[in-house]
């Protein structure tokens, strides 16, 4: 019964508006007798009655926003709250866009892989490392191949040597049941790879735009020349 009563009390408290909200209190939702007011440009106005702060907000055509609710008295600032929320959302979006997530790609090979297949697999590893991702290389042994682990070891060493300008051995080859595993780490950080990819994309876009503009100018320049080469009409004899 005690537990039920406590739950019922907590629910009633939430319905009275006691739930914690991520949104700050603004304007008429602020319920304190006085606030420490900060002006629109960050200047300290001082401790003023709430009614005076609301009056100043209306005078500046701004919102009164509670920025430090736990202070005594709470700190409030005059600002355009709608603009503030929009700019904060844009900053958070940009931060998520530039955030680097470590990704581990996996590439599987056989000990007696065909040279053409090896080049194809190596190309994928090169692409992953250029993107700033780690690569887990797995050599899969079957049947009698399990008695010759040196084949897999030599293949992993060869691959690591072929891509050493892009990555390094982060985890040395080790046997895991029927498989042998090695992890390659990129020399380039994920953020650097993302920045370079964006720059390359912008350069390609600018190049395409420049080619399009040059083609348009060429067509414009050819038109007068064609007009000049047109033969003049000879007057008809009477």
PDB file of C-alpha atoms in Angstrom:
ATOM      1  CA  UNK A   1       0.000   0.000   0.000  1.00  0.00           C
ATOM      2  CA  UNK A   2       2.846   2.390   0.785  1.00  0.00           C
ATOM      3  CA  UNK A   3       4.417   1.771  -2.624  1.00  0.00           C
ATOM      4  CA  UNK A   4       1.075   2.364  -4.347  1.00  0.00           C
ATOM      5  CA  UNK A   5       0.566   5.592  -2.417  1.00  0.00           C
ATOM      6  CA  UNK A   6       4.065   6.805  -3.355  1.00  0.00           C
ATOM      7  CA  UNK A   7       3.441   6.090  -7.044  1.00  0.00           C
ATOM      8  CA  UNK A   8       0.083   7.840  -6.897  1.00  0.00           C
ATOM      9  CA  UNK A   9       1.728  10.875  -5.251  1.00  0.00           C
ATOM     10  CA  UNK A  10       4.445  10.978  -7.921  1.00  0.00           C
ATOM     11  CA  UNK A  11       1.855  10.849 -10.722  1.00  0.00           C
ATOM     12  CA  UNK A  12      -0.143  13.634  -9.103  1.00  0.00           C
ATOM     13  CA  UNK A  13       3.054  15.721  -8.789  1.00  0.00           C
ATOM     14  CA  UNK A  14       3.743  15.283 -12.509  1.00  0.00           C
ATOM     15  CA  UNK A  15       0.224  16.350 -13.416  1.00  0.00           C
ATOM     16  CA  UNK A  16       0.673  19.513 -11.333  1.00  0.00           C
ATOM     17  CA  UNK A  17       3.546  20.473 -13.592  1.00  0.00           C
ATOM     18  CA  UNK A  18       6.344  19.097 -11.454  1.00  0.00           C
ATOM     19  CA  UNK A  19       7.947  17.030 -14.234  1.00  0.00           C
ATOM     20  CA  UNK A  20      11.430  18.027 -15.299  1.00  0.00           C
ATOM     21  CA  UNK A  21      11.459  19.761 -18.698  1.00  0.00           C
ATOM     22  CA  UNK A  22      14.423  20.411 -20.941  1.00  0.00           C
ATOM     23  CA  UNK A  23      12.877  23.697 -22.062  1.00  0.00           C
ATOM     24  CA  UNK A  24      13.688  26.769 -19.941  1.00  0.00           C
ATOM     25  CA  UNK A  25      10.882  28.803 -18.460  1.00  0.00           C
ATOM     26  CA  UNK A  26      10.089  31.983 -20.385  1.00  0.00           C
ATOM     27  CA  UNK A  27       7.968  35.086 -19.782  1.00  0.00           C
ATOM     28  CA  UNK A  28       4.790  34.364 -17.789  1.00  0.00           C
ATOM     29  CA  UNK A  29       5.962  30.825 -16.919  1.00  0.00           C
ATOM     30  CA  UNK A  30       8.620  32.280 -14.602  1.00  0.00           C
ATOM     31  CA  UNK A  31       7.221  32.179 -11.058  1.00  0.00           C
ATOM     32  CA  UNK A  32       9.632  34.046  -8.768  1.00  0.00           C
ATOM     33  CA  UNK A  33       9.350  37.472  -7.134  1.00  0.00           C
ATOM     34  CA  UNK A  34      12.652  38.790  -8.542  1.00  0.00           C
ATOM     35  CA  UNK A  35      15.370  37.819 -11.002  1.00  0.00           C
ATOM     36  CA  UNK A  36      18.975  38.676 -11.786  1.00  0.00           C
ATOM     37  CA  UNK A  37      18.548  40.241 -15.208  1.00  0.00           C
ATOM     38  CA  UNK A  38      20.993  40.122 -18.122  1.00  0.00           C
ATOM     39  CA  UNK A  39      20.395  42.508 -21.011  1.00  0.00           C
ATOM     40  CA  UNK A  40      20.168  41.676 -24.746  1.00  0.00           C
ATOM     41  CA  UNK A  41      23.879  42.354 -25.282  1.00  0.00           C
ATOM     42  CA  UNK A  42      24.999  40.442 -22.189  1.00  0.00           C
ATOM     43  CA  UNK A  43      25.197  43.447 -19.912  1.00  0.00           C
ATOM     44  CA  UNK A  44      24.369  42.958 -16.229  1.00  0.00           C
ATOM     45  CA  UNK A  45      21.205  44.872 -15.313  1.00  0.00           C
ATOM     46  CA  UNK A  46      21.098  43.566 -11.733  1.00  0.00           C
ATOM     47  CA  UNK A  47      18.410  42.151  -9.466  1.00  0.00           C
ATOM     48  CA  UNK A  48      14.993  43.474 -10.461  1.00  0.00           C
ATOM     49  CA  UNK A  49      11.378  42.501  -9.680  1.00  0.00           C
ATOM     50  CA  UNK A  50       9.870  40.013 -12.103  1.00  0.00           C
ATOM     51  CA  UNK A  51       7.244  42.544 -13.180  1.00  0.00           C
ATOM     52  CA  UNK A  52       9.982  45.029 -14.132  1.00  0.00           C
ATOM     53  CA  UNK A  53      11.885  42.345 -16.102  1.00  0.00           C
ATOM     54  CA  UNK A  54       8.728  41.423 -18.012  1.00  0.00           C
ATOM     55  CA  UNK A  55       8.080  45.098 -18.704  1.00  0.00           C
ATOM     56  CA  UNK A  56      11.618  45.497 -20.148  1.00  0.00           C
ATOM     57  CA  UNK A  57      11.142  42.398 -22.288  1.00  0.00           C
ATOM     58  CA  UNK A  58       7.956  43.856 -23.734  1.00  0.00           C
ATOM     59  CA  UNK A  59       9.694  47.181 -24.287  1.00  0.00           C
ATOM     60  CA  UNK A  60      12.561  45.553 -26.240  1.00  0.00           C
ATOM     61  CA  UNK A  61      10.114  43.197 -28.023  1.00  0.00           C
ATOM     62  CA  UNK A  62      12.077  40.215 -26.669  1.00  0.00           C
ATOM     63  CA  UNK A  63      11.486  37.231 -24.403  1.00  0.00           C
ATOM     64  CA  UNK A  64      12.484  36.892 -20.768  1.00  0.00           C
ATOM     65  CA  UNK A  65      14.273  33.531 -20.592  1.00  0.00           C
ATOM     66  CA  UNK A  66      15.386  31.790 -17.391  1.00  0.00           C
ATOM     67  CA  UNK A  67      18.977  30.672 -18.089  1.00  0.00           C
ATOM     68  CA  UNK A  68      20.034  29.631 -14.561  1.00  0.00           C
ATOM     69  CA  UNK A  69      17.050  28.345 -12.601  1.00  0.00           C
ATOM     70  CA  UNK A  70      19.074  27.077  -9.620  1.00  0.00           C
ATOM     71  CA  UNK A  71      20.677  30.456  -8.876  1.00  0.00           C
ATOM     72  CA  UNK A  72      19.268  32.605  -6.091  1.00  0.00           C
ATOM     73  CA  UNK A  73      17.646  34.641  -7.485  1.00  0.00           C
ATOM     74  CA  UNK A  74      17.327  32.887 -10.868  1.00  0.00           C
ATOM     75  CA  UNK A  75      19.257  34.442 -13.750  1.00  0.00           C
ATOM     76  CA  UNK A  76      17.121  35.572 -16.689  1.00  0.00           C
ATOM     77  CA  UNK A  77      18.161  37.058 -20.005  1.00  0.00           C
ATOM     78  CA  UNK A  78      16.386  39.190 -22.562  1.00  0.00           C
ATOM     79  CA  UNK A  79      16.574  37.465 -25.959  1.00  0.00           C
ATOM     80  CA  UNK A  80      14.656  36.396 -29.043  1.00  0.00           C
ATOM     81  CA  UNK A  81      13.886  32.871 -27.861  1.00  0.00           C
ATOM     82  CA  UNK A  82      12.660  31.631 -31.239  1.00  0.00           C
ATOM     83  CA  UNK A  83      15.898  32.749 -32.919  1.00  0.00           C
ATOM     84  CA  UNK A  84      17.930  31.265 -30.060  1.00  0.00           C
ATOM     85  CA  UNK A  85      16.239  27.854 -30.445  1.00  0.00           C
ATOM     86  CA  UNK A  86      16.773  27.880 -34.221  1.00  0.00           C
ATOM     87  CA  UNK A  87      20.481  28.746 -33.934  1.00  0.00           C
ATOM     88  CA  UNK A  88      20.967  26.096 -31.226  1.00  0.00           C
ATOM     89  CA  UNK A  89      19.334  23.471 -33.441  1.00  0.00           C
ATOM     90  CA  UNK A  90      21.583  24.434 -36.374  1.00  0.00           C
ATOM     91  CA  UNK A  91      24.706  24.198 -34.198  1.00  0.00           C
ATOM     92  CA  UNK A  92      23.662  20.772 -32.894  1.00  0.00           C
ATOM     93  CA  UNK A  93      22.982  19.596 -36.440  1.00  0.00           C
ATOM     94  CA  UNK A  94      26.396  20.794 -37.619  1.00  0.00           C
ATOM     95  CA  UNK A  95      28.066  19.106 -34.642  1.00  0.00           C
ATOM     96  CA  UNK A  96      26.350  15.808 -35.473  1.00  0.00           C
ATOM     97  CA  UNK A  97      27.374  16.212 -39.100  1.00  0.00           C
ATOM     98  CA  UNK A  98      31.040  16.627 -38.185  1.00  0.00           C
ATOM     99  CA  UNK A  99      31.006  13.943 -35.511  1.00  0.00           C
ATOM    100  CA  UNK A 100      33.315  11.057 -36.355  1.00  0.00           C
ATOM    101  CA  UNK A 101      32.141   7.527 -35.625  1.00  0.00           C
ATOM    102  CA  UNK A 102      34.762   4.804 -35.547  1.00  0.00           C
ATOM    103  CA  UNK A 103      33.697   2.076 -37.946  1.00  0.00           C
ATOM    104  CA  UNK A 104      35.308  -1.350 -38.293  1.00  0.00           C
ATOM    105  CA  UNK A 105      34.935  -2.810 -41.761  1.00  0.00           C
ATOM    106  CA  UNK A 106      35.565  -6.498 -42.393  1.00  0.00           C
ATOM    107  CA  UNK A 107      37.239  -8.178 -45.333  1.00  0.00           C
ATOM    108  CA  UNK A 108      37.396 -11.972 -45.697  1.00  0.00           C
ATOM    109  CA  UNK A 109      40.051 -13.796 -47.718  1.00  0.00           C
ATOM    110  CA  UNK A 110      41.049 -17.381 -48.413  1.00  0.00           C
ATOM    111  CA  UNK A 111      44.677 -18.537 -47.943  1.00  0.00           C
ATOM    112  CA  UNK A 112      44.988 -19.520 -51.631  1.00  0.00           C
ATOM    113  CA  UNK A 113      43.196 -16.499 -53.049  1.00  0.00           C
ATOM    114  CA  UNK A 114      43.339 -15.795 -56.778  1.00  0.00           C
ATOM    115  CA  UNK A 115      45.609 -12.811 -57.722  1.00  0.00           C
ATOM    116  CA  UNK A 116      42.703 -10.958 -59.353  1.00  0.00           C
ATOM    117  CA  UNK A 117      40.491 -11.476 -56.290  1.00  0.00           C
ATOM    118  CA  UNK A 118      43.348 -10.341 -54.061  1.00  0.00           C
ATOM    119  CA  UNK A 119      43.669  -7.067 -56.005  1.00  0.00           C
ATOM    120  CA  UNK A 120      39.914  -6.530 -55.707  1.00  0.00           C
ATOM    121  CA  UNK A 121      39.927  -7.160 -51.959  1.00  0.00           C
ATOM    122  CA  UNK A 122      42.980  -4.949 -51.498  1.00  0.00           C
ATOM    123  CA  UNK A 123      41.175  -2.158 -53.357  1.00  0.00           C
ATOM    124  CA  UNK A 124      38.339  -2.333 -50.840  1.00  0.00           C
ATOM    125  CA  UNK A 125      40.808  -2.200 -47.939  1.00  0.00           C
ATOM    126  CA  UNK A 126      42.498   0.843 -49.494  1.00  0.00           C
ATOM    127  CA  UNK A 127      39.132   2.591 -49.823  1.00  0.00           C
ATOM    128  CA  UNK A 128      38.191   1.847 -46.218  1.00  0.00           C
ATOM    129  CA  UNK A 129      41.517   3.136 -44.884  1.00  0.00           C
ATOM    130  CA  UNK A 130      41.242   6.313 -46.986  1.00  0.00           C
ATOM    131  CA  UNK A 131      37.849   6.907 -45.380  1.00  0.00           C
ATOM    132  CA  UNK A 132      39.496   6.714 -41.944  1.00  0.00           C
ATOM    133  CA  UNK A 133      37.913   3.368 -41.007  1.00  0.00           C
ATOM    134  CA  UNK A 134      39.548   0.379 -39.366  1.00  0.00           C
ATOM    135  CA  UNK A 135      39.587  -2.895 -41.278  1.00  0.00           C
ATOM    136  CA  UNK A 136      39.329  -6.371 -39.786  1.00  0.00           C
ATOM    137  CA  UNK A 137      40.998  -8.869 -42.116  1.00  0.00           C
ATOM    138  CA  UNK A 138      39.841 -12.472 -41.699  1.00  0.00           C
ATOM    139  CA  UNK A 139      41.602 -15.417 -43.332  1.00  0.00           C
ATOM    140  CA  UNK A 140      39.230 -18.394 -43.536  1.00  0.00           C
ATOM    141  CA  UNK A 141      40.806 -21.868 -43.456  1.00  0.00           C
ATOM    142  CA  UNK A 142      39.015 -24.947 -44.684  1.00  0.00           C
ATOM    143  CA  UNK A 143      39.894 -28.632 -44.553  1.00  0.00           C
ATOM    144  CA  UNK A 144      43.608 -29.318 -44.835  1.00  0.00           C
ATOM    145  CA  UNK A 145      44.352 -25.569 -44.990  1.00  0.00           C
ATOM    146  CA  UNK A 146      44.039 -25.527 -41.199  1.00  0.00           C
ATOM    147  CA  UNK A 147      47.317 -27.410 -40.934  1.00  0.00           C
ATOM    148  CA  UNK A 148      49.139 -24.594 -42.746  1.00  0.00           C
ATOM    149  CA  UNK A 149      48.492 -21.380 -40.795  1.00  0.00           C
ATOM    150  CA  UNK A 150      51.700 -19.886 -42.232  1.00  0.00           C
ATOM    151  CA  UNK A 151      49.836 -19.366 -45.527  1.00  0.00           C
ATOM    152  CA  UNK A 152      47.371 -17.049 -43.834  1.00  0.00           C
ATOM    153  CA  UNK A 153      50.091 -15.295 -41.868  1.00  0.00           C
ATOM    154  CA  UNK A 154      52.102 -14.564 -45.023  1.00  0.00           C
ATOM    155  CA  UNK A 155      48.994 -13.296 -46.809  1.00  0.00           C
ATOM    156  CA  UNK A 156      48.185 -10.911 -43.967  1.00  0.00           C
ATOM    157  CA  UNK A 157      51.762  -9.639 -43.880  1.00  0.00           C
ATOM    158  CA  UNK A 158      51.658  -9.085 -47.640  1.00  0.00           C
ATOM    159  CA  UNK A 159      48.411  -7.116 -47.417  1.00  0.00           C
ATOM    160  CA  UNK A 160      49.716  -5.004 -44.540  1.00  0.00           C
ATOM    161  CA  UNK A 161      52.838  -4.227 -46.569  1.00  0.00           C
ATOM    162  CA  UNK A 162      50.811  -3.282 -49.660  1.00  0.00           C
ATOM    163  CA  UNK A 163      48.745  -0.691 -47.747  1.00  0.00           C
ATOM    164  CA  UNK A 164      51.381   0.500 -45.260  1.00  0.00           C
ATOM    165  CA  UNK A 165      51.207   4.061 -46.645  1.00  0.00           C
ATOM    166  CA  UNK A 166      47.514   4.228 -45.619  1.00  0.00           C
ATOM    167  CA  UNK A 167      47.330   2.062 -42.506  1.00  0.00           C
ATOM    168  CA  UNK A 168      49.217   0.141 -39.853  1.00  0.00           C
ATOM    169  CA  UNK A 169      48.786  -3.155 -38.029  1.00  0.00           C
ATOM    170  CA  UNK A 170      46.706  -2.309 -34.964  1.00  0.00           C
ATOM    171  CA  UNK A 171      46.186  -5.932 -33.927  1.00  0.00           C
ATOM    172  CA  UNK A 172      48.729  -8.553 -34.968  1.00  0.00           C
ATOM    173  CA  UNK A 173      47.559 -11.733 -36.738  1.00  0.00           C
ATOM    174  CA  UNK A 174      46.158 -14.305 -34.333  1.00  0.00           C
ATOM    175  CA  UNK A 175      44.410 -17.650 -34.734  1.00  0.00           C
ATOM    176  CA  UNK A 176      40.721 -17.752 -33.822  1.00  0.00           C
ATOM    177  CA  UNK A 177      39.402 -21.258 -34.419  1.00  0.00           C
ATOM    178  CA  UNK A 178      39.381 -21.873 -38.158  1.00  0.00           C
ATOM    179  CA  UNK A 179      40.145 -18.234 -38.885  1.00  0.00           C
ATOM    180  CA  UNK A 180      43.153 -15.928 -38.578  1.00  0.00           C
ATOM    181  CA  UNK A 181      42.387 -12.301 -37.799  1.00  0.00           C
ATOM    182  CA  UNK A 182      44.323  -9.044 -38.130  1.00  0.00           C
ATOM    183  CA  UNK A 183      43.109  -5.469 -37.645  1.00  0.00           C
ATOM    184  CA  UNK A 184      44.461  -2.549 -39.692  1.00  0.00           C
ATOM    185  CA  UNK A 185      44.126   1.003 -38.415  1.00  0.00           C
ATOM    186  CA  UNK A 186      44.189   4.095 -40.670  1.00  0.00           C
ATOM    187  CA  UNK A 187      46.984   6.663 -40.435  1.00  0.00           C
ATOM    188  CA  UNK A 188      44.420   9.349 -41.153  1.00  0.00           C
ATOM    189  CA  UNK A 189      41.819  10.275 -38.559  1.00  0.00           C
ATOM    190  CA  UNK A 190      38.155   9.957 -39.438  1.00  0.00           C
ATOM    191  CA  UNK A 191      37.567  13.709 -39.116  1.00  0.00           C
ATOM    192  CA  UNK A 192      40.457  14.459 -41.473  1.00  0.00           C
ATOM    193  CA  UNK A 193      39.166  11.957 -44.026  1.00  0.00           C
ATOM    194  CA  UNK A 194      35.679  13.481 -43.839  1.00  0.00           C
ATOM    195  CA  UNK A 195      37.063  17.003 -44.287  1.00  0.00           C
ATOM    196  CA  UNK A 196      39.148  15.953 -47.302  1.00  0.00           C
ATOM    197  CA  UNK A 197      36.147  14.188 -48.841  1.00  0.00           C
ATOM    198  CA  UNK A 198      34.042  17.353 -48.493  1.00  0.00           C
ATOM    199  CA  UNK A 199      36.821  19.481 -50.032  1.00  0.00           C
ATOM    200  CA  UNK A 200      37.184  17.061 -52.950  1.00  0.00           C
ATOM    201  CA  UNK A 201      33.429  17.091 -53.513  1.00  0.00           C
ATOM    202  CA  UNK A 202      33.377  20.899 -53.483  1.00  0.00           C
ATOM    203  CA  UNK A 203      36.302  20.995 -55.946  1.00  0.00           C
ATOM    204  CA  UNK A 204      34.545  18.588 -58.316  1.00  0.00           C
ATOM    205  CA  UNK A 205      31.375  20.651 -58.125  1.00  0.00           C
ATOM    206  CA  UNK A 206      33.312  23.856 -58.848  1.00  0.00           C
ATOM    207  CA  UNK A 207      35.072  22.135 -61.764  1.00  0.00           C
ATOM    208  CA  UNK A 208      31.777  21.024 -63.296  1.00  0.00           C
ATOM    209  CA  UNK A 209      30.366  24.526 -62.860  1.00  0.00           C
ATOM    210  CA  UNK A 210      33.460  26.052 -64.503  1.00  0.00           C
ATOM    211  CA  UNK A 211      33.233  23.664 -67.476  1.00  0.00           C
ATOM    212  CA  UNK A 212      29.555  24.483 -67.904  1.00  0.00           C
ATOM    213  CA  UNK A 213      30.253  28.237 -67.851  1.00  0.00           C
ATOM    214  CA  UNK A 214      33.112  27.868 -70.348  1.00  0.00           C
ATOM    215  CA  UNK A 215      30.900  25.859 -72.712  1.00  0.00           C
ATOM    216  CA  UNK A 216      28.178  28.498 -72.505  1.00  0.00           C
ATOM    217  CA  UNK A 217      30.659  31.283 -73.291  1.00  0.00           C
ATOM    218  CA  UNK A 218      32.023  29.262 -76.235  1.00  0.00           C
ATOM    219  CA  UNK A 219      28.558  28.878 -77.743  1.00  0.00           C
ATOM    220  CA  UNK A 220      27.939  32.612 -77.335  1.00  0.00           C
ATOM    221  CA  UNK A 221      31.226  33.471 -79.060  1.00  0.00           C
ATOM    222  CA  UNK A 222      30.568  31.157 -82.021  1.00  0.00           C
ATOM    223  CA  UNK A 223      27.246  32.763 -82.884  1.00  0.00           C
ATOM    224  CA  UNK A 224      28.643  36.103 -84.281  1.00  0.00           C
ATOM    225  CA  UNK A 225      31.298  34.204 -86.224  1.00  0.00           C
ATOM    226  CA  UNK A 226      28.634  32.118 -87.968  1.00  0.00           C
ATOM    227  CA  UNK A 227      26.718  35.262 -88.776  1.00  0.00           C
ATOM    228  CA  UNK A 228      29.808  36.892 -90.281  1.00  0.00           C
ATOM    229  CA  UNK A 229      30.513  33.883 -92.515  1.00  0.00           C
ATOM    230  CA  UNK A 230      27.031  33.921 -94.053  1.00  0.00           C
ATOM    231  CA  UNK A 231      27.261  35.017 -97.767  1.00  0.00           C
ATOM    232  CA  UNK A 232      25.710  38.358 -98.677  1.00  0.00           C
ATOM    233  CA  UNK A 233      22.687  38.295-100.971  1.00  0.00           C
ATOM    234  CA  UNK A 234      23.337  39.463-104.577  1.00  0.00           C
ATOM    235  CA  UNK A 235      20.850  41.979-105.930  1.00  0.00           C
ATOM    236  CA  UNK A 236      18.597  40.560-108.641  1.00  0.00           C
ATOM    237  CA  UNK A 237      19.050  41.868-112.156  1.00  0.00           C
ATOM    238  CA  UNK A 238      16.246  43.981-113.452  1.00  0.00           C
TER     239      UNK A 238
END
